[in-house]
Coordinates of C-alpha atoms and ligand atoms in Angstrom, one line a residue:
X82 CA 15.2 21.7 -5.6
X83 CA 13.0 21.2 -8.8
X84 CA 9.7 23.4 -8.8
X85 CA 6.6 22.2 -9.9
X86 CA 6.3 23.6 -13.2
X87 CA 9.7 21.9 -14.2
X88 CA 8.1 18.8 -12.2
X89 CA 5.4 18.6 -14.6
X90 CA 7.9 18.7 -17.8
X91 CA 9.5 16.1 -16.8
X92 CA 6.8 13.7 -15.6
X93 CA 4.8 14.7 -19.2
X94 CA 8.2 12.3 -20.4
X95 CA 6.5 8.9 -20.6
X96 CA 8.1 7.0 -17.9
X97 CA 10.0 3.4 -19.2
X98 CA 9.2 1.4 -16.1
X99 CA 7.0 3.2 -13.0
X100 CA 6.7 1.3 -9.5
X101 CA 3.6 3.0 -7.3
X102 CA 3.5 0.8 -4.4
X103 CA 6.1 -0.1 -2.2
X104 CA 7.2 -0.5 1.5
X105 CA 10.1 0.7 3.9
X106 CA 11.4 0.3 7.3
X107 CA 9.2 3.4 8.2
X108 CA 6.2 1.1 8.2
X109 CA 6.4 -3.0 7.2
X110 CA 9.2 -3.2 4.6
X111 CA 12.3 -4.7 6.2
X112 CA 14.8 -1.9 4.1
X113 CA 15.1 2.0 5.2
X114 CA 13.5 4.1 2.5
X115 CA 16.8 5.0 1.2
X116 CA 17.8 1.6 0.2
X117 CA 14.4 0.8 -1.5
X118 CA 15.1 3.6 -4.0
X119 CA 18.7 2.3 -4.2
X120 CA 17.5 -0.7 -5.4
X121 CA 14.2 0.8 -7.2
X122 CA 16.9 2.8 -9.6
X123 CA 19.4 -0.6 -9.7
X124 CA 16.5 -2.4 -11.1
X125 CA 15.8 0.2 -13.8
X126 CA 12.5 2.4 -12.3
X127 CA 12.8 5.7 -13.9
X128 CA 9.2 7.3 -11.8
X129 CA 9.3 6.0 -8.6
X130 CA 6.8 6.1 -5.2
X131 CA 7.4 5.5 -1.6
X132 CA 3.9 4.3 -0.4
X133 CA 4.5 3.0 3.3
X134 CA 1.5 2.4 5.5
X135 CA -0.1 5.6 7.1
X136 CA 3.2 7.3 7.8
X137 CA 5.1 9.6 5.5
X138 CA 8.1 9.9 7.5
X139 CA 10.3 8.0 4.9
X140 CA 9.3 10.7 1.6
X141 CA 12.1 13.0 2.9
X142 CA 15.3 10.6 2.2
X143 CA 13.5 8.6 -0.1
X144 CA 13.1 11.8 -2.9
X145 CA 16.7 12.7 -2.2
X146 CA 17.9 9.2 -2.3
X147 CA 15.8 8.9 -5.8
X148 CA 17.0 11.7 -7.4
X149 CA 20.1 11.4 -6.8
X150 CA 20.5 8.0 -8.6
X151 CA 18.7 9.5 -11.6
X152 CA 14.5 8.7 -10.8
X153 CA 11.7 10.8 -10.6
X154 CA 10.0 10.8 -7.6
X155 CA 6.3 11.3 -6.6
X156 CA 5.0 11.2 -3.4
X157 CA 3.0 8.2 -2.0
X158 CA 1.0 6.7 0.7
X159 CA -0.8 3.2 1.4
X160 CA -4.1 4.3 4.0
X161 CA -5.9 1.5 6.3
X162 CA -9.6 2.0 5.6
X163 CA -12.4 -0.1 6.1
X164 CA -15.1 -0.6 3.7
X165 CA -18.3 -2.9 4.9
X166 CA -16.2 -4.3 7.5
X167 CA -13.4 -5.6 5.1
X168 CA -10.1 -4.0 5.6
X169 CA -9.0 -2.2 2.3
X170 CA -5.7 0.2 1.3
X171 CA -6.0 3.1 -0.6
X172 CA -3.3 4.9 -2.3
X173 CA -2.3 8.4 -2.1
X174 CA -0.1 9.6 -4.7
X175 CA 1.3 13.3 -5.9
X176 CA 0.1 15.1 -2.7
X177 CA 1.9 18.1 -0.5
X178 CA 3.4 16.0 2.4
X179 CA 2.6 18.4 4.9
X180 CA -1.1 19.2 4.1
X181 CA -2.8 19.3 7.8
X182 CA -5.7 17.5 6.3
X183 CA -3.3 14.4 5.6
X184 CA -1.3 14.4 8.4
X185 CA -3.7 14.8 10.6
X186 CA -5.6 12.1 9.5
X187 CA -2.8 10.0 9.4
X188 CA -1.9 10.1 13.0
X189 CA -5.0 9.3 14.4
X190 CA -4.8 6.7 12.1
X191 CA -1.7 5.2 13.5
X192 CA -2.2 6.2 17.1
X193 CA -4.4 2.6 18.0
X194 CA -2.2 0.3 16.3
X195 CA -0.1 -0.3 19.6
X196 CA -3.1 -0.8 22.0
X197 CA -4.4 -3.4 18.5
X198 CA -0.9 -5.2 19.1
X199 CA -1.4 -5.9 22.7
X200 CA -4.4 -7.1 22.1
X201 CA -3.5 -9.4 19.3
X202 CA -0.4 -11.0 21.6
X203 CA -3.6 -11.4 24.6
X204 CA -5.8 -12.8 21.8
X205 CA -2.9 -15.6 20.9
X206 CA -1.8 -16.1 24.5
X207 CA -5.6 -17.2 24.8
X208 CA -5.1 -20.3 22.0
X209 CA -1.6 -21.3 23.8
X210 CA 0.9 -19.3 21.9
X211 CA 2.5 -16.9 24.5
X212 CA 5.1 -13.9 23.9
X213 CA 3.6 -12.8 20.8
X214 CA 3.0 -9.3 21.4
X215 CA 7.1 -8.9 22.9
X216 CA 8.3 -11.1 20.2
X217 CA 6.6 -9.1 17.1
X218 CA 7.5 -6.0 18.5
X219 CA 11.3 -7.3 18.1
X220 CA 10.9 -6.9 14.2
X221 CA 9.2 -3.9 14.6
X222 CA 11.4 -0.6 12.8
X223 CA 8.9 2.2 13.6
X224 CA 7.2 2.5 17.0
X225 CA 4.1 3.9 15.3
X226 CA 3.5 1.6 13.0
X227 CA 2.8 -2.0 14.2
X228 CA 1.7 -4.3 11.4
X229 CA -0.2 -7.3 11.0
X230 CA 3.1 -8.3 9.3
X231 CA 5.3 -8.2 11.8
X232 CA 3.6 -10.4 13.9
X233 CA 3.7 -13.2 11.1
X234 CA 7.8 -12.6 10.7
X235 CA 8.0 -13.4 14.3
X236 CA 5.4 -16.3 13.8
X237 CA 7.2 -17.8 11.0
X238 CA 10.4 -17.6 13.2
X239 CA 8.9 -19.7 16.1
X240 CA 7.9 -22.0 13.3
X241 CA 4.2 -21.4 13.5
X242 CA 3.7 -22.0 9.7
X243 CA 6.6 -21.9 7.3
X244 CA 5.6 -19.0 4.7
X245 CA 4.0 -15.7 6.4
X246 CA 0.6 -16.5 4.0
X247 CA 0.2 -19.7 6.3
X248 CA -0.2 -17.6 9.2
X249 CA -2.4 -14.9 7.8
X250 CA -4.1 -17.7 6.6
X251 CA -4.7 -19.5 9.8
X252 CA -4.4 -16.5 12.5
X253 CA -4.4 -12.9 11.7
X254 CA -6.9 -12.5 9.0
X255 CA -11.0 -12.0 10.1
X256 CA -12.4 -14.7 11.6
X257 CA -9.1 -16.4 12.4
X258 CA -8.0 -16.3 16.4
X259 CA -5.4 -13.7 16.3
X260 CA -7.1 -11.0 14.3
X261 CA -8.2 -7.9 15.9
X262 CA -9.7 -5.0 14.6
X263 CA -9.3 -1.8 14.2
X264 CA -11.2 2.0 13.8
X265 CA -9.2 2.3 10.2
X266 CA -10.1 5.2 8.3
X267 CA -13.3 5.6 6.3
X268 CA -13.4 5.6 2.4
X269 CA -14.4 9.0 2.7
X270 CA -12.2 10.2 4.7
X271 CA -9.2 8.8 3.0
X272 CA -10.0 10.0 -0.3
X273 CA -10.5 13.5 1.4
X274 CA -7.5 14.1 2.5
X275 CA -5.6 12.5 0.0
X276 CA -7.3 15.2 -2.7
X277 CA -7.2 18.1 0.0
X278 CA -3.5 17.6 -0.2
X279 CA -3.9 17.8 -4.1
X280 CA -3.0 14.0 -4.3
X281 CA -4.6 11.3 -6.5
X282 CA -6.4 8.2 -4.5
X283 CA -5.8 5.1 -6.1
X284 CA -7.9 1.3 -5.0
X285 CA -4.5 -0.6 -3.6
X286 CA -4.7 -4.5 -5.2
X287 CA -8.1 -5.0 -5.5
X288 CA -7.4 -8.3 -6.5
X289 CA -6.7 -9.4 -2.8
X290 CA -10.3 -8.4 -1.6
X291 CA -13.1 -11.3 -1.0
X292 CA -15.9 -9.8 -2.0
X293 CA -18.6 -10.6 -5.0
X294 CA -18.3 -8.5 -7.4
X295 CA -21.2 -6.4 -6.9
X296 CA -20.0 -5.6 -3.8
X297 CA -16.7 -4.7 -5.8
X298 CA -18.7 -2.6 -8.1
X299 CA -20.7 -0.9 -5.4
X300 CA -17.5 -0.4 -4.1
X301 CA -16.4 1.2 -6.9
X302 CA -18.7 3.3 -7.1
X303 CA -18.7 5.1 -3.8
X304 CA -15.0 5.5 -4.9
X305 CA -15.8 7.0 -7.9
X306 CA -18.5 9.6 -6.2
X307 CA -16.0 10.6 -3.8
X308 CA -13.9 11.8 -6.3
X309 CA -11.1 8.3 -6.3
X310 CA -9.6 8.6 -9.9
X311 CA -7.3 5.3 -10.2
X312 CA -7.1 1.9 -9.5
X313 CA -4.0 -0.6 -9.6
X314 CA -4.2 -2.5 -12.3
X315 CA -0.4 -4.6 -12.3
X316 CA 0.2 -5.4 -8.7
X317 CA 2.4 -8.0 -7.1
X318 CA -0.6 -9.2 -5.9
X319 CA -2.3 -9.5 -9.3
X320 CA -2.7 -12.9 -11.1
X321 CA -2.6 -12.5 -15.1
X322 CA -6.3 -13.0 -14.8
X323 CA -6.9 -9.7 -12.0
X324 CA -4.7 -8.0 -15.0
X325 CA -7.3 -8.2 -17.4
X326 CA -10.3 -8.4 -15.3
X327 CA -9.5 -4.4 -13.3
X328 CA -8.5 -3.6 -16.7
X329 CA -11.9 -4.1 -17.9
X330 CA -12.9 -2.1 -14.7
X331 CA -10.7 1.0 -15.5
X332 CA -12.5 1.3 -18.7
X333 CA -15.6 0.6 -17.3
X334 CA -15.2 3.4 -14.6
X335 CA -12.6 5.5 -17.1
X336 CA -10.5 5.1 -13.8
X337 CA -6.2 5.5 -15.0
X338 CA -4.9 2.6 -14.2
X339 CA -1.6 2.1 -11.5
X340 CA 1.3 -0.1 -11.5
X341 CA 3.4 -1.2 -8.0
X342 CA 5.1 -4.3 -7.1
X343 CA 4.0 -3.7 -3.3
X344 CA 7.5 -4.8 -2.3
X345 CA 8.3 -5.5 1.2
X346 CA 11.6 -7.1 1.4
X347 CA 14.2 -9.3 -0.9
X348 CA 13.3 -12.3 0.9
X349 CA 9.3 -12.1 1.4
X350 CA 8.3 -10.2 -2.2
X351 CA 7.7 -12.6 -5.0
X352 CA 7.7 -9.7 -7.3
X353 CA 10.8 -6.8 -7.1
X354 CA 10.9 -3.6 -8.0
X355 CA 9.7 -2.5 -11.1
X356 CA 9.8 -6.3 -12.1
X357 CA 6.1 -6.5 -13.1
X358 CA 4.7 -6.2 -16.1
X359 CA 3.8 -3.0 -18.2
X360 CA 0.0 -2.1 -17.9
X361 CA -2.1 -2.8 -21.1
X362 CA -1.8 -0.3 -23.8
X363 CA -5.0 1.4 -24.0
X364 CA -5.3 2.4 -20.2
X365 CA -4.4 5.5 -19.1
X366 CA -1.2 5.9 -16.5
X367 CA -2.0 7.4 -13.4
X368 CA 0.7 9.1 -13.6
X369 CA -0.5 11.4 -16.0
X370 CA -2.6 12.4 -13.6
X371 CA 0.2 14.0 -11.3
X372 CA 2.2 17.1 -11.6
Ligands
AMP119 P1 -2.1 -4.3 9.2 O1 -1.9 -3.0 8.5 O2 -1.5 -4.4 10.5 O3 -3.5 -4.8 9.1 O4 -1.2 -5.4 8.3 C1 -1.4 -5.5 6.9 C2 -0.1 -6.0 6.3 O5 0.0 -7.4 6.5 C3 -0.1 -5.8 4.8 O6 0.3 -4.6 4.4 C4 0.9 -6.9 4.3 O7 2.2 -6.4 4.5 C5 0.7 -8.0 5.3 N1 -0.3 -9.0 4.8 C6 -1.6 -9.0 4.8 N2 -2.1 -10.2 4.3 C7 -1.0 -10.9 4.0 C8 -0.8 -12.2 3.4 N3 -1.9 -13.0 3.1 N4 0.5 -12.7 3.2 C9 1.5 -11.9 3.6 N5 1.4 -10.7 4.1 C10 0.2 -10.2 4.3
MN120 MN1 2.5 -4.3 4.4
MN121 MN1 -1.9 -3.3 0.9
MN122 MN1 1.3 -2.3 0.3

C-alpha cells in the first residue's frame, strides 16, 4: 500500500510516457482492466489511468495489475455530460474512488442507459433493421453500462457499414435515425464531483466536438469558472492540427495540458497505448497537478 505522501514523491519524477484516457471491459473497451494495464506497461507507460465511462468498478484490479508490472497509477474517469445539447466527456483524474459525491453521481448517471438501449433497438426496428437492441447487448461486458459502441460492433457484424465510424456516421450520432438521447450529467455537476472527490477535471478530445469555436471558447469558459483545470491536448482523436490548435488554448486559458490514447481495443484503436506523441514542451502536464 503506498500512502499519499510517498505517492506525491514519486509522481514529482517526471513521467517518460503518461496515457490518461483509456477504456476496459468495465464500460466499452473490449479487454478487462487488468489486461489494459498489462499491455499499458508492455508498451512502455510508466504513469498510467483507467478512465472507463461513468463506472469505476475496474480502478481496483487495474492499480494492482499496474503496480505490479512497474507503473504508477492514478485514478481516472470519462463522465457523459451534455453541454448546449451536444454530448461531451469530461475526465476525472487523481480523485478518492469512494467519495459519495462521485459515486453518487455516477450511478444515476448510468442507471438510464438500459431503458436508452431499448429505445435505440425500437428506434432502428422503425427504419427496417430489427434485433438490434438483443444483438448489441451480446457484446455488452457490464450490465450498467450500455454504449453507443456496442451497438455499432454488432452493426458492423450484420454488415451495416464496414468500419464502426460508418455507422456512427449514418445512425447513432444526433440527427441520424438511431440516436437517442440521454439526461447525461451537467458540466457543473461533473466538475463538482470530480473536485469534491479531490480529483482534477480534464475537457476529454475536444477535437471531436462540432461546434464554432466561440461556442468552444464559451465552453471553455464555463469550464474554467467551475473550477476545470485541464484539457487533453494529444488524444487518439487529435489530428497534428487539434495538437497545436488546444495547445494554443491551454496557454490561452493556462489550462495543463493531458495526454491519452482513448484506447478501446487492439482491433478498433488506431492509436495504442501510450503510442501517441509527447505534448509540446512548454505546456504544463496535468499530472503535476495530482498527488
Ligand atoms: P455513449 O456513451 O453510449 O453515448 O457512446 C459513446 C461511445 O461511442 C464513445 O465512448 C466511443 O467509444 C464510441 N464512439 C462515439 N463516436 C464514435 C465514432 N465516430 N467512431 C467510433 N466510435 C465512436
Ligand atoms: Mn467509448
Ligand atoms: Mn470520449
Ligand atoms: Mn474515451
Amino acid at each position: 500500500m503506498i500512502n499519499s505522501a510517498f505517492a506525491f514523491v514519486l509522481i514529482s519524477v517526471n513521467p517518460a510516457n503518461f496515457d490518461f484516457h483509456c477504456h476496459s471491459s468495465v464500460s466499452d473497451g473490449l479487454l478487462p482492466p487488468a489486461e489494459v494495464a498489462r499491455r499499458a506497461a508492455a508498451n512502455g507507460v510508466d504513469l498510467w489511468a483507467l478512465t472507463d465511462h461513468d463506472d469505476l468498478g475496474g480502478l481496483d484490479i487495474a492499480r494492482e495489475t499496474a503496480e505490479a508490472a512497474g507503473m504508477r497509477f492514478v485514478s481516472g474517469v470519462e463522465i457523459s455530460i451534455e453541454w448546449n445539447n451536444l454530448p461531451i466527456h469530461i475526465v476525472g483524474l487523481g480523485f478518492d474512488q469512494h467519495h459519495p459525491d462521485l459515486t453518487g453521481g455516477l450511478a444515476a448517471l448510468r442507471s438510464g442507459r438500459l431503458e436508452r438501449a431499448r429505445r435505440m433497438g425500437e428506434a432502428l426496428a422503425a427504419i427496417g433493421i430489427p434485433g438490434v437492441f438483443e444483438g448489441a447487448m451480446g457484446y455488452v461486458t457490464n450490465p450498467n453500462l450500455i454504449s453507443r459502441a456496442h451497438f455499432a460492433r454488432y452493426l458492423v457484424s450484420i454488415g451495416i457499414a464496414r468500419e464502426m465510424s460508418g455507422v456512427f456516421q449514418h445512425y447513432l450520432t444526433p440527427g441520424k435515425p438511431g440516436y437517442v438521447d440521454h439526461r447525461w450529467a451537467g458540466l457543473a455537476e461533473a466538475v463538482a464531483w470530480i473536485t469534491a472527490a479531490g480529483g482534477v477535471a480534464v475537457v476529454a478530445h475536444p477535437g471531436r466536438y462540432k461546434m464554432s469555436g466561440g461556442d468552444m471558447r464559451k465552453f471553455l469558459d464555463e469550464f474554467k469558472d467551475l473550477g476545470g483545470r485541464a484539457i487533453e491536448v494529444t488524444s487518439g482523436s487529435h489530428s497534428p492540427d487539434h495538437v497545436l490548435h488546444f495547445a494554443r488554448l491551454a496557454r490561452h486559458y493556462g489550462f495543463h495540458a493531458s495526454r491519452g490514447s482513448d484506447f478501446h481495443g487492439p482491433e478498433e484503436s488506431y492509436v495504442d497505448l501510450g503510442r501517441l506523441p509527447q505534448l509540446p514542451q512548454d505546456l504544463k502536464p496535468v499530472w503535476r497537478l495530482i498527488d
